[in-house]
PDB file of C-alpha atoms and ligand atoms in Angstrom:
ATOM      1  CA  MET X   1     -12.591 134.596 -52.647  1.00  0.00           C
ATOM      2  CA  THR X   2     -10.126 131.627 -53.420  1.00  0.00           C
ATOM      3  CA  ALA X   3      -8.097 131.978 -56.698  1.00  0.00           C
ATOM      4  CA  PHE X   4     -10.231 129.188 -58.159  1.00  0.00           C
ATOM      5  CA  VAL X   5     -13.509 131.303 -57.680  1.00  0.00           C
ATOM      6  CA  ARG X   6     -11.541 134.371 -58.943  1.00  0.00           C
ATOM      7  CA  ARG X   7     -10.497 132.755 -62.064  1.00  0.00           C
ATOM      8  CA  ALA X   8     -14.048 131.552 -62.793  1.00  0.00           C
ATOM      9  CA  VAL X   9     -15.515 135.057 -61.996  1.00  0.00           C
ATOM     10  CA  GLN X  10     -12.989 136.752 -64.247  1.00  0.00           C
ATOM     11  CA  SER X  11     -13.722 134.351 -67.046  1.00  0.00           C
ATOM     12  CA  GLY X  12     -17.269 135.856 -67.079  1.00  0.00           C
ATOM     13  CA  VAL X  13     -18.909 132.349 -66.906  1.00  0.00           C
ATOM     14  CA  GLN X  14     -20.157 132.592 -63.372  1.00  0.00           C
ATOM     15  CA  ASP X  15     -21.805 134.961 -61.231  1.00  0.00           C
ATOM     16  CA  PHE X  16     -22.690 132.731 -58.297  1.00  0.00           C
ATOM     17  CA  ARG X  17     -22.215 129.367 -56.936  1.00  0.00           C
ATOM     18  CA  ALA X  18     -25.195 126.941 -56.616  1.00  0.00           C
ATOM     19  CA  VAL X  19     -26.216 123.709 -55.022  1.00  0.00           C
ATOM     20  CA  GLN X  20     -28.145 121.215 -57.043  1.00  0.00           C
ATOM     21  CA  LYS X  21     -31.576 120.066 -56.163  1.00  0.00           C
ATOM     22  CA  CYS X  22     -31.286 116.528 -57.117  1.00  0.00           C
ATOM     23  CA  PRO X  23     -34.791 115.397 -58.341  1.00  0.00           C
ATOM     24  CA  GLY X  24     -36.335 112.386 -56.498  1.00  0.00           C
ATOM     25  CA  ASN X  25     -35.025 108.901 -57.204  1.00  0.00           C
ATOM     26  CA  MET X  26     -31.545 109.325 -55.732  1.00  0.00           C
ATOM     27  CA  ASP X  27     -28.949 106.573 -55.376  1.00  0.00           C
ATOM     28  CA  MET X  28     -27.194 105.365 -52.318  1.00  0.00           C
ATOM     29  CA  HIS X  29     -25.838 108.835 -51.840  1.00  0.00           C
ATOM     30  CA  THR X  30     -29.029 110.548 -51.198  1.00  0.00           C
ATOM     31  CA  HIS X  31     -28.268 110.762 -47.492  1.00  0.00           C
ATOM     32  CA  VAL X  32     -24.740 112.078 -48.315  1.00  0.00           C
ATOM     33  CA  LYS X  33     -26.167 114.745 -50.527  1.00  0.00           C
ATOM     34  CA  LYS X  34     -28.755 115.784 -47.845  1.00  0.00           C
ATOM     35  CA  GLN X  35     -26.116 116.005 -45.214  1.00  0.00           C
ATOM     36  CA  GLU X  36     -23.883 117.980 -47.488  1.00  0.00           C
ATOM     37  CA  LYS X  37     -26.623 120.551 -48.179  1.00  0.00           C
ATOM     38  CA  ASP X  38     -27.299 120.822 -44.528  1.00  0.00           C
ATOM     39  CA  ASN X  39     -23.697 121.465 -43.902  1.00  0.00           C
ATOM     40  CA  SER X  40     -23.337 123.970 -46.711  1.00  0.00           C
ATOM     41  CA  LEU X  41     -26.169 126.010 -45.237  1.00  0.00           C
ATOM     42  CA  VAL X  42     -24.559 126.217 -41.810  1.00  0.00           C
ATOM     43  CA  LEU X  43     -21.108 126.651 -43.124  1.00  0.00           C
ATOM     44  CA  THR X  44     -21.863 129.665 -45.588  1.00  0.00           C
ATOM     45  CA  GLU X  45     -23.397 131.605 -42.698  1.00  0.00           C
ATOM     46  CA  LYS X  46     -19.863 132.102 -41.206  1.00  0.00           C
ATOM     47  CA  SER X  47     -16.407 132.727 -42.590  1.00  0.00           C
ATOM     48  CA  PRO X  48     -13.756 130.040 -42.260  1.00  0.00           C
ATOM     49  CA  ARG X  49     -12.297 130.088 -38.695  1.00  0.00           C
ATOM     50  CA  PRO X  50      -8.712 130.857 -38.251  1.00  0.00           C
ATOM     51  CA  LEU X  51      -6.525 128.208 -36.526  1.00  0.00           C
ATOM     52  CA  GLN X  52      -7.812 129.353 -33.137  1.00  0.00           C
ATOM     53  CA  PHE X  53      -7.829 125.818 -31.780  1.00  0.00           C
ATOM     54  CA  SER X  54      -4.143 125.463 -32.009  1.00  0.00           C
ATOM     55  CA  ALA X  55      -2.212 126.199 -28.934  1.00  0.00           C
ATOM     56  CA  ASN X  56       0.520 127.991 -30.988  1.00  0.00           C
ATOM     57  CA  ARG X  57      -0.852 129.298 -34.411  1.00  0.00           C
ATOM     58  CA  SER X  58       2.592 129.709 -35.851  1.00  0.00           C
ATOM     59  CA  THR X  59       3.072 125.935 -35.783  1.00  0.00           C
ATOM     60  CA  SER X  60      -0.402 125.166 -37.260  1.00  0.00           C
ATOM     61  CA  PRO X  61       0.039 123.350 -40.802  1.00  0.00           C
ATOM     62  CA  GLY X  62      -0.607 125.554 -43.569  1.00  0.00           C
ATOM     63  CA  TYR X  63       0.821 125.271 -47.123  1.00  0.00           C
ATOM     64  CA  GLN X  64       4.370 125.454 -47.431  1.00  0.00           C
ATOM     65  CA  GLU X  65       6.213 123.781 -50.464  1.00  0.00           C
ATOM     66  CA  SER X  66       8.574 121.956 -47.947  1.00  0.00           C
ATOM     67  CA  PHE X  67       5.635 119.969 -46.957  1.00  0.00           C
ATOM     68  CA  LEU X  68       5.287 118.539 -50.264  1.00  0.00           C
ATOM     69  CA  ALA X  69       7.099 115.210 -51.330  1.00  0.00           C
ATOM     70  CA  ALA X  70      10.022 115.707 -53.738  1.00  0.00           C
ATOM     71  CA  GLU X  71       8.379 113.087 -56.234  1.00  0.00           C
ATOM     72  CA  PHE X  72       5.089 115.147 -56.288  1.00  0.00           C
ATOM     73  CA  LEU X  73       6.982 118.419 -57.084  1.00  0.00           C
ATOM     74  CA  THR X  74       8.901 116.728 -59.878  1.00  0.00           C
ATOM     75  CA  ALA X  75       5.586 115.302 -61.305  1.00  0.00           C
ATOM     76  CA  VAL X  76       4.092 118.771 -61.009  1.00  0.00           C
ATOM     77  CA  LYS X  77       7.002 120.447 -62.690  1.00  0.00           C
ATOM     78  CA  TYR X  78       6.956 117.942 -65.536  1.00  0.00           C
ATOM     79  CA  SER X  79       3.269 118.588 -66.018  1.00  0.00           C
ATOM     80  CA  LYS X  80       3.807 122.237 -66.381  1.00  0.00           C
ATOM     81  CA  SER X  81       6.328 121.978 -68.926  1.00  0.00           C
ATOM     82  CA  PRO X  82       5.626 122.722 -72.654  1.00  0.00           C
ATOM     83  CA  GLN X  83       6.372 119.121 -73.713  1.00  0.00           C
ATOM     84  CA  ALA X  84       4.287 117.360 -71.006  1.00  0.00           C
ATOM     85  CA  ASN X  85       1.907 114.651 -72.112  1.00  0.00           C
ATOM     86  CA  VAL X  86       0.351 111.801 -70.230  1.00  0.00           C
ATOM     87  CA  GLU X  87       2.658 109.101 -71.242  1.00  0.00           C
ATOM     88  CA  GLY X  88       5.563 111.114 -69.844  1.00  0.00           C
ATOM     89  CA  LEU X  89       3.701 112.053 -66.693  1.00  0.00           C
ATOM     90  CA  LEU X  90       3.093 108.255 -66.143  1.00  0.00           C
ATOM     91  CA  HIS X  91       7.000 107.996 -65.603  1.00  0.00           C
ATOM     92  CA  HIS X  92       6.427 110.001 -62.477  1.00  0.00           C
ATOM     93  CA  LEU X  93       3.248 108.244 -61.011  1.00  0.00           C
ATOM     94  CA  HIS X  94       2.365 104.710 -60.228  1.00  0.00           C
ATOM     95  CA  SER X  95      -0.537 103.560 -62.252  1.00  0.00           C
ATOM     96  CA  ILE X  96      -2.723 101.048 -60.476  1.00  0.00           C
ATOM     97  CA  THR X  97      -4.266  98.400 -62.897  1.00  0.00           C
ATOM     98  CA  ASP X  98      -5.672  99.902 -65.965  1.00  0.00           C
ATOM     99  CA  LYS X  99      -8.447 101.665 -64.209  1.00  0.00           C
ATOM    100  CA  ARG X 100      -6.908 105.095 -64.423  1.00  0.00           C
ATOM    101  CA  ILE X 101      -6.201 105.262 -60.787  1.00  0.00           C
ATOM    102  CA  TYR X 102      -2.835 106.793 -59.868  1.00  0.00           C
ATOM    103  CA  ARG X 103      -0.640 106.630 -56.697  1.00  0.00           C
ATOM    104  CA  LEU X 104       1.890 109.249 -56.015  1.00  0.00           C
ATOM    105  CA  PRO X 105       3.625 110.729 -52.806  1.00  0.00           C
ATOM    106  CA  VAL X 106       2.012 114.102 -51.973  1.00  0.00           C
ATOM    107  CA  PHE X 107       3.038 115.105 -48.304  1.00  0.00           C
ATOM    108  CA  ILE X 108       6.130 114.324 -46.435  1.00  0.00           C
ATOM    109  CA  PRO X 109       5.284 112.140 -43.209  1.00  0.00           C
ATOM    110  CA  GLU X 110       6.213 114.892 -40.903  1.00  0.00           C
ATOM    111  CA  PHE X 111       3.467 117.031 -42.210  1.00  0.00           C
ATOM    112  CA  CYS X 112       0.957 114.223 -42.097  1.00  0.00           C
ATOM    113  CA  ALA X 113       1.583 113.693 -38.470  1.00  0.00           C
ATOM    114  CA  LYS X 114       1.419 117.449 -37.789  1.00  0.00           C
ATOM    115  CA  LEU X 115      -1.892 117.716 -39.650  1.00  0.00           C
ATOM    116  CA  VAL X 116      -3.430 114.914 -37.731  1.00  0.00           C
ATOM    117  CA  GLU X 117      -2.291 116.460 -34.481  1.00  0.00           C
ATOM    118  CA  GLU X 118      -4.051 119.735 -35.329  1.00  0.00           C
ATOM    119  CA  LEU X 119      -7.089 117.872 -36.259  1.00  0.00           C
ATOM    120  CA  GLU X 120      -7.205 116.007 -33.011  1.00  0.00           C
ATOM    121  CA  ASN X 121      -6.844 119.493 -31.187  1.00  0.00           C
ATOM    122  CA  PHE X 122      -9.752 120.600 -33.191  1.00  0.00           C
ATOM    123  CA  GLU X 123     -11.672 117.592 -32.419  1.00  0.00           C
ATOM    124  CA  ARG X 124     -11.030 117.950 -28.573  1.00  0.00           C
ATOM    125  CA  SER X 125     -12.096 121.638 -28.615  1.00  0.00           C
ATOM    126  CA  ASP X 126     -15.745 122.470 -28.006  1.00  0.00           C
ATOM    127  CA  LEU X 127     -16.009 124.382 -31.363  1.00  0.00           C
ATOM    128  CA  PRO X 128     -19.092 123.312 -33.350  1.00  0.00           C
ATOM    129  CA  LYS X 129     -18.316 120.665 -35.997  1.00  0.00           C
ATOM    130  CA  GLY X 130     -19.971 119.640 -39.149  1.00  0.00           C
ATOM    131  CA  ARG X 131     -19.238 116.091 -40.530  1.00  0.00           C
ATOM    132  CA  PRO X 132     -18.320 115.321 -44.028  1.00  0.00           C
ATOM    133  CA  ASN X 133     -21.384 113.253 -44.718  1.00  0.00           C
ATOM    134  CA  THR X 134     -23.669 110.822 -43.011  1.00  0.00           C
ATOM    135  CA  MET X 135     -21.516 107.841 -43.991  1.00  0.00           C
ATOM    136  CA  ASN X 136     -18.569 109.277 -41.922  1.00  0.00           C
ATOM    137  CA  ASN X 137     -19.367 110.296 -38.385  1.00  0.00           C
ATOM    138  CA  TYR X 138     -15.835 111.260 -37.368  1.00  0.00           C
ATOM    139  CA  GLY X 139     -14.437 113.041 -40.235  1.00  0.00           C
ATOM    140  CA  ILE X 140     -13.639 116.812 -40.193  1.00  0.00           C
ATOM    141  CA  LEU X 141     -14.538 119.441 -42.655  1.00  0.00           C
ATOM    142  CA  LEU X 142     -11.286 121.433 -43.421  1.00  0.00           C
ATOM    143  CA  ASN X 143     -12.925 124.762 -44.080  1.00  0.00           C
ATOM    144  CA  GLU X 144     -14.015 124.789 -40.532  1.00  0.00           C
ATOM    145  CA  LEU X 145     -10.450 124.952 -39.526  1.00  0.00           C
ATOM    146  CA  GLY X 146      -9.419 127.671 -42.195  1.00  0.00           C
ATOM    147  CA  PHE X 147      -7.525 124.912 -44.105  1.00  0.00           C
ATOM    148  CA  VAL X 148      -9.095 125.625 -47.515  1.00  0.00           C
ATOM    149  CA  ASP X 149      -7.281 128.976 -48.049  1.00  0.00           C
ATOM    150  CA  ALA X 150      -4.331 127.800 -46.026  1.00  0.00           C
ATOM    151  CA  LEU X 151      -3.820 124.555 -47.721  1.00  0.00           C
ATOM    152  CA  THR X 152      -6.219 122.731 -50.005  1.00  0.00           C
ATOM    153  CA  ALA X 153      -6.925 125.724 -52.360  1.00  0.00           C
ATOM    154  CA  PRO X 154      -3.254 126.213 -53.410  1.00  0.00           C
ATOM    155  CA  LEU X 155      -2.735 122.499 -53.314  1.00  0.00           C
ATOM    156  CA  CYS X 156      -5.479 121.924 -56.006  1.00  0.00           C
ATOM    157  CA  GLU X 157      -4.717 124.909 -58.184  1.00  0.00           C
ATOM    158  CA  LYS X 158      -0.933 125.035 -58.216  1.00  0.00           C
ATOM    159  CA  TYR X 159      -0.120 121.358 -57.859  1.00  0.00           C
ATOM    160  CA  ILE X 160      -3.071 118.978 -58.407  1.00  0.00           C
ATOM    161  CA  GLU X 161      -4.627 120.530 -61.404  1.00  0.00           C
ATOM    162  CA  PRO X 162      -1.460 120.408 -63.701  1.00  0.00           C
ATOM    163  CA  LEU X 163      -1.517 116.664 -63.160  1.00  0.00           C
ATOM    164  CA  THR X 164      -5.267 116.178 -63.454  1.00  0.00           C
ATOM    165  CA  SER X 165      -5.430 118.184 -66.941  1.00  0.00           C
ATOM    166  CA  LEU X 166      -3.186 115.546 -68.291  1.00  0.00           C
ATOM    167  CA  LEU X 167      -4.720 112.547 -66.407  1.00  0.00           C
ATOM    168  CA  PHE X 168      -8.421 113.289 -66.560  1.00  0.00           C
ATOM    169  CA  PRO X 169      -9.061 115.876 -69.372  1.00  0.00           C
ATOM    170  CA  ASP X 170     -12.355 114.237 -70.143  1.00  0.00           C
ATOM    171  CA  TRP X 171     -13.551 114.748 -66.505  1.00  0.00           C
ATOM    172  CA  GLY X 172     -12.753 118.391 -66.256  1.00  0.00           C
ATOM    173  CA  GLY X 173      -9.231 117.920 -64.958  1.00  0.00           C
ATOM    174  CA  GLY X 174      -8.046 121.042 -66.680  1.00  0.00           C
ATOM    175  CA  CYS X 175     -10.952 123.260 -65.529  1.00  0.00           C
ATOM    176  CA  LEU X 176     -11.443 122.338 -61.770  1.00  0.00           C
ATOM    177  CA  ASP X 177     -12.874 125.402 -60.233  1.00  0.00           C
ATOM    178  CA  SER X 178     -13.963 124.320 -56.629  1.00  0.00           C
ATOM    179  CA  HIS X 179     -13.464 121.584 -54.238  1.00  0.00           C
ATOM    180  CA  ARG X 180     -14.700 119.953 -51.013  1.00  0.00           C
ATOM    181  CA  ALA X 181     -12.007 119.294 -48.503  1.00  0.00           C
ATOM    182  CA  PHE X 182     -12.365 116.958 -45.397  1.00  0.00           C
ATOM    183  CA  VAL X 183     -10.672 114.250 -43.561  1.00  0.00           C
ATOM    184  CA  VAL X 184     -12.191 110.762 -42.734  1.00  0.00           C
ATOM    185  CA  LYS X 185     -11.155 109.009 -39.601  1.00  0.00           C
ATOM    186  CA  TYR X 186     -11.690 105.250 -38.758  1.00  0.00           C
ATOM    187  CA  ALA X 187     -11.094 103.772 -35.415  1.00  0.00           C
ATOM    188  CA  LEU X 188     -12.258 100.729 -33.293  1.00  0.00           C
ATOM    189  CA  GLN X 189     -15.464 101.810 -31.572  1.00  0.00           C
ATOM    190  CA  GLU X 190     -16.022 104.480 -34.221  1.00  0.00           C
ATOM    191  CA  ASP X 191     -16.490 104.147 -37.974  1.00  0.00           C
ATOM    192  CA  LEU X 192     -14.587 101.216 -39.413  1.00  0.00           C
ATOM    193  CA  ASP X 193     -15.228 101.164 -43.038  1.00  0.00           C
ATOM    194  CA  LEU X 194     -16.990 103.137 -45.775  1.00  0.00           C
ATOM    195  CA  SER X 195     -19.540 101.452 -47.969  1.00  0.00           C
ATOM    196  CA  CYS X 196     -19.287 101.311 -51.813  1.00  0.00           C
ATOM    197  CA  HIS X 197     -20.152 104.721 -53.303  1.00  0.00           C
ATOM    198  CA  TYR X 198     -19.162 107.291 -55.906  1.00  0.00           C
ATOM    199  CA  ASP X 199     -18.247 110.933 -54.979  1.00  0.00           C
ATOM    200  CA  ASN X 200     -19.773 114.194 -55.768  1.00  0.00           C
ATOM    201  CA  ALA X 201     -16.742 114.985 -57.507  1.00  0.00           C
ATOM    202  CA  GLU X 202     -15.107 115.021 -60.994  1.00  0.00           C
ATOM    203  CA  VAL X 203     -11.828 113.989 -59.698  1.00  0.00           C
ATOM    204  CA  THR X 204     -10.920 112.938 -56.161  1.00  0.00           C
ATOM    205  CA  LEU X 205      -7.665 112.788 -54.285  1.00  0.00           C
ATOM    206  CA  ASN X 206      -7.448 110.592 -51.263  1.00  0.00           C
ATOM    207  CA  VAL X 207      -4.165 111.062 -49.266  1.00  0.00           C
ATOM    208  CA  SER X 208      -3.119 108.808 -46.193  1.00  0.00           C
ATOM    209  CA  LEU X 209      -2.403 110.799 -43.160  1.00  0.00           C
ATOM    210  CA  GLY X 210      -1.493 107.603 -40.976  1.00  0.00           C
ATOM    211  CA  LYS X 211      -1.742 106.996 -38.138  1.00  0.00           C
ATOM    212  CA  GLU X 212      -1.014 103.289 -37.402  1.00  0.00           C
ATOM    213  CA  PHE X 213      -3.725 100.757 -38.409  1.00  0.00           C
ATOM    214  CA  THR X 214      -4.191  97.368 -39.990  1.00  0.00           C
ATOM    215  CA  ASP X 215      -6.376  96.611 -43.071  1.00  0.00           C
ATOM    216  CA  GLY X 216      -8.747  99.255 -44.181  1.00  0.00           C
ATOM    217  CA  ASN X 217      -7.724  99.121 -47.769  1.00  0.00           C
ATOM    218  CA  LEU X 218      -9.588 100.977 -50.549  1.00  0.00           C
ATOM    219  CA  TYR X 219     -11.256  99.136 -53.164  1.00  0.00           C
ATOM    220  CA  PHE X 220     -12.237 100.212 -56.616  1.00  0.00           C
ATOM    221  CA  SER X 221     -14.515  98.611 -59.207  1.00  0.00           C
ATOM    222  CA  ASP X 222     -15.513 100.284 -62.326  1.00  0.00           C
ATOM    223  CA  MET X 223     -17.229 103.532 -63.351  1.00  0.00           C
ATOM    224  CA  LYS X 224     -20.848 103.683 -62.232  1.00  0.00           C
ATOM    225  CA  GLU X 225     -22.355 103.053 -65.566  1.00  0.00           C
ATOM    226  CA  VAL X 226     -20.805  99.584 -65.763  1.00  0.00           C
ATOM    227  CA  PRO X 227     -23.378  96.975 -64.962  1.00  0.00           C
ATOM    228  CA  VAL X 228     -22.816  95.442 -61.530  1.00  0.00           C
ATOM    229  CA  ASN X 229     -22.362  91.775 -62.754  1.00  0.00           C
ATOM    230  CA  GLU X 230     -19.367  93.185 -65.104  1.00  0.00           C
ATOM    231  CA  ARG X 231     -17.381  95.032 -62.582  1.00  0.00           C
ATOM    232  CA  THR X 232     -14.126  93.899 -61.517  1.00  0.00           C
ATOM    233  CA  TYR X 233     -12.331  94.948 -58.201  1.00  0.00           C
ATOM    234  CA  ALA X 234      -8.918  96.278 -57.419  1.00  0.00           C
ATOM    235  CA  GLU X 235      -7.754  96.834 -53.736  1.00  0.00           C
ATOM    236  CA  VAL X 236      -5.332  99.637 -52.978  1.00  0.00           C
ATOM    237  CA  GLU X 237      -3.313  99.957 -49.785  1.00  0.00           C
ATOM    238  CA  HIS X 238      -2.640 103.127 -47.904  1.00  0.00           C
ATOM    239  CA  ILE X 239       0.819 104.474 -47.403  1.00  0.00           C
ATOM    240  CA  THR X 240       1.356 107.568 -45.329  1.00  0.00           C
ATOM    241  CA  GLY X 241       1.839 110.710 -47.289  1.00  0.00           C
ATOM    242  CA  GLN X 242       0.883 108.992 -50.522  1.00  0.00           C
ATOM    243  CA  GLY X 243      -2.195 110.036 -52.481  1.00  0.00           C
ATOM    244  CA  ILE X 244      -4.617 108.017 -54.765  1.00  0.00           C
ATOM    245  CA  LEU X 245      -6.039 110.123 -57.736  1.00  0.00           C
ATOM    246  CA  HIS X 246      -9.199 108.753 -59.250  1.00  0.00           C
ATOM    247  CA  ARG X 247     -12.290 109.932 -61.213  1.00  0.00           C
ATOM    248  CA  GLY X 248     -15.038 110.644 -58.722  1.00  0.00           C
ATOM    249  CA  GLN X 249     -17.663 108.600 -60.679  1.00  0.00           C
ATOM    250  CA  HIS X 250     -15.383 105.540 -60.152  1.00  0.00           C
ATOM    251  CA  VAL X 251     -17.246 103.180 -57.783  1.00  0.00           C
ATOM    252  CA  HIS X 252     -15.079 102.654 -54.630  1.00  0.00           C
ATOM    253  CA  GLY X 253     -15.270 102.017 -50.735  1.00  0.00           C
ATOM    254  CA  ALA X 254     -13.065 101.274 -47.867  1.00  0.00           C
ATOM    255  CA  LEU X 255     -12.690  97.829 -46.096  1.00  0.00           C
ATOM    256  CA  PRO X 256     -12.797  97.858 -42.376  1.00  0.00           C
ATOM    257  CA  ILE X 257      -9.733  98.504 -40.248  1.00  0.00           C
ATOM    258  CA  SER X 258      -9.096  95.760 -37.716  1.00  0.00           C
ATOM    259  CA  SER X 259      -6.859  97.845 -35.334  1.00  0.00           C
ATOM    260  CA  GLY X 260      -5.586 101.500 -34.825  1.00  0.00           C
ATOM    261  CA  GLU X 261      -6.668 104.692 -36.339  1.00  0.00           C
ATOM    262  CA  ARG X 262      -6.824 105.641 -39.999  1.00  0.00           C
ATOM    263  CA  TRP X 263      -6.954 109.361 -41.098  1.00  0.00           C
ATOM    264  CA  ASN X 264      -7.101 110.285 -44.757  1.00  0.00           C
ATOM    265  CA  LEU X 265      -7.448 113.655 -46.406  1.00  0.00           C
ATOM    266  CA  ILE X 266     -10.019 113.800 -49.010  1.00  0.00           C
ATOM    267  CA  LEU X 267     -10.305 116.357 -51.783  1.00  0.00           C
ATOM    268  CA  TRP X 268     -13.478 116.280 -54.011  1.00  0.00           C
ATOM    269  CA  MET X 269     -12.497 118.378 -56.914  1.00  0.00           C
ATOM    270  CA  ARG X 270     -15.219 119.765 -58.984  1.00  0.00           C
ATOM    271  CA  ALA X 271     -15.397 121.169 -62.577  1.00  0.00           C
ATOM    272  CA  SER X 272     -18.490 123.289 -63.290  1.00  0.00           C
ATOM    273  CA  ASP X 273     -18.259 122.893 -67.098  1.00  0.00           C
ATOM    274  CA  VAL X 274     -18.785 119.146 -66.489  1.00  0.00           C
ATOM    275  CA  ARG X 275     -21.440 119.097 -63.684  1.00  0.00           C
ATOM    276  CA  ASN X 276     -23.371 122.060 -65.019  1.00  0.00           C
ATOM    277  CA  LYS X 277     -24.392 119.840 -67.891  1.00  0.00           C
ATOM    278  CA  CYS X 278     -24.947 116.641 -65.916  1.00  0.00           C
ATOM    279  CA  CYS X 279     -25.390 116.243 -62.076  1.00  0.00           C
ATOM    280  CA  PRO X 280     -22.825 113.596 -61.118  1.00  0.00           C
ATOM    281  CA  MET X 281     -25.106 112.255 -58.385  1.00  0.00           C
ATOM    282  CA  CYS X 282     -28.269 111.633 -60.414  1.00  0.00           C
ATOM    283  CA  ASP X 283     -27.172 112.076 -63.891  1.00  0.00           C
ATOM    284  CA  ASN X 284     -29.939 114.498 -64.600  1.00  0.00           C
ATOM    285  CA  GLU X 285     -29.630 118.139 -65.826  1.00  0.00           C
ATOM    286  CA  PRO X 286     -29.015 120.177 -62.641  1.00  0.00           C
ATOM    287  CA  VAL X 287     -31.887 122.328 -61.016  1.00  0.00           C
ATOM    288  CA  LEU X 288     -29.906 124.788 -59.008  1.00  0.00           C
ATOM    289  CA  VAL X 289     -30.567 126.717 -55.791  1.00  0.00           C
ATOM    290  CA  LYS X 290     -28.506 129.896 -55.155  1.00  0.00           C
ATOM    291  CA  THR X 291     -26.156 129.617 -52.278  1.00  0.00           C
ATOM    292  CA  LEU X 292     -23.166 131.263 -50.804  1.00  0.00           C
ATOM    293  CA  GLY X 293     -19.696 129.827 -50.867  1.00  0.00           C
ATOM    294  CA  ASP X 294     -19.003 127.026 -53.284  1.00  0.00           C
ATOM    295  CA  GLY X 295     -22.112 125.117 -52.697  1.00  0.00           C
ATOM    296  CA  ASP X 296     -21.788 121.770 -54.535  1.00  0.00           C
ATOM    297  CA  GLY X 297     -19.610 123.293 -57.330  1.00  0.00           C
ATOM    298  CA  PHE X 298     -22.350 124.110 -59.896  1.00  0.00           C
ATOM    299  CA  THR X 299     -22.443 127.546 -61.332  1.00  0.00           C
ATOM    300  CA  SER X 300     -24.919 129.770 -63.024  1.00  0.00           C
ATOM    301  CA  VAL X 301     -25.226 133.187 -64.438  1.00  0.00           C
ATOM    302  CA  ARG X 302     -27.352 136.091 -63.068  1.00  0.00           C
ATOM    303  CA  GLU X 303     -30.890 136.365 -64.483  1.00  0.00           C
ATOM    304  CA  ASP X 304     -30.284 140.096 -65.203  1.00  0.00           C
ATOM    305  CA  ARG X 305     -27.584 139.181 -67.532  1.00  0.00           C
ATOM    306  CA  GLU X 306     -28.174 138.546 -71.276  1.00  0.00           C
ATOM    307  CA  GLN X 307     -26.402 135.173 -71.079  1.00  0.00           C
ATOM    308  CA  THR X 308     -28.396 132.670 -69.302  1.00  0.00           C
ATOM    309  CA  VAL X 309     -28.095 129.068 -68.712  1.00  0.00           C
ATOM    310  CA  ASP X 310     -31.361 127.349 -69.720  1.00  0.00           C
ATOM    311  CA  ILE X 311     -30.466 124.154 -68.025  1.00  0.00           C
ATOM    312  CA  CYS X 312     -30.943 125.946 -64.529  1.00  0.00           C
ATOM    313  CA  THR X 313     -34.046 126.623 -62.746  1.00  0.00           C
ATOM    314  CA  LEU X 314     -33.307 129.373 -60.287  1.00  0.00           C
ATOM    315  CA  THR X 315     -35.379 129.295 -57.072  1.00  0.00           C
TER     316      THR X 315
HETATM  317  O1  AKG F 401     -11.869 105.836 -46.621  1.00  0.00           O
HETATM  318  C1  AKG F 401     -11.348 106.385 -47.503  1.00  0.00           C
HETATM  319  O2  AKG F 401     -10.208 106.528 -47.482  1.00  0.00           O
HETATM  320  C2  AKG F 401     -12.368 106.757 -48.611  1.00  0.00           C
HETATM  321  C3  AKG F 401     -13.035 107.943 -48.486  1.00  0.00           C
HETATM  322  C4  AKG F 401     -13.907 108.221 -49.541  1.00  0.00           C
HETATM  323  O3  AKG F 401     -14.060 107.486 -50.564  1.00  0.00           O
HETATM  324  C5  AKG F 401     -14.907 109.452 -49.581  1.00  0.00           C
HETATM  325  O4  AKG F 401     -14.945 110.062 -48.406  1.00  0.00           O
HETATM  326  O5  AKG F 401     -15.394 109.754 -50.578  1.00  0.00           O
HETATM  327 FE1  FE2 F 402     -15.185 108.349 -52.130  1.00  0.00          FE
END
């Protein structure tokens, strides 16, 4: 059990995790949603695999503070200080336009190279592989390598949440309780770009892991409720080791690369407090289906408890 889940259980709010049955009329993410559900069913049947694909496990990249960029650690330290506020934090981040998109160094470049190398080892192995979603055919789900406990859960909980609680309190940034971690990969002859979408997340972190490539910038328009003809666009380039923090419901996409290979670590961070009230993919009240694991980050309470969540239909 990750500390995220443990905390939610201890708070008494949650007894099990759930996925949402998005009713009919889905948007462009219908196919993503469907694939995610398929993946979560497969994945919950087996526990995360240790780093068995690595020739030398002791060199496998897990979480160590020395892998984190000094500027990142400073920003996190500031965010945890008693006097922290968003204005002060903005001195430690780069704010991209006025769209509440923030750039900050996250990993040292050496760690990025090591992580990509490990992912390439995994890709070459004959281990079964799920894919993040049907829009990305070459990405890797990090739970399949045991990297959630080893890397992304501590990263979210100890480091990212202090930042998001100041930057995105209105999007559950202070009560993130699960996440989906994956890597996207673009290369010539493979996927080149990612079409315009919003994430199944309250807050997303997208960290560039390299390698060498040209073009492939991210672009952001506006939050999904802004009418299409009123949207404005901002382009954001990748810098190895640096992360882009944004709201999951901010419409965005990736332009095609024109050479090389691009790898990015994506963390879709979820706040059950927010999504339990309104599904971020269909904007309806969630209708939940019980699942093992983190599902899609929705939560509910057991039927035999006095406390129930009347927005959920349990099947
Ligand atoms: O290509 C990228 O870096 C963006 C990926 C992304 O937005 C996503 O997977 O949700
Ligand atoms: Fe995205």
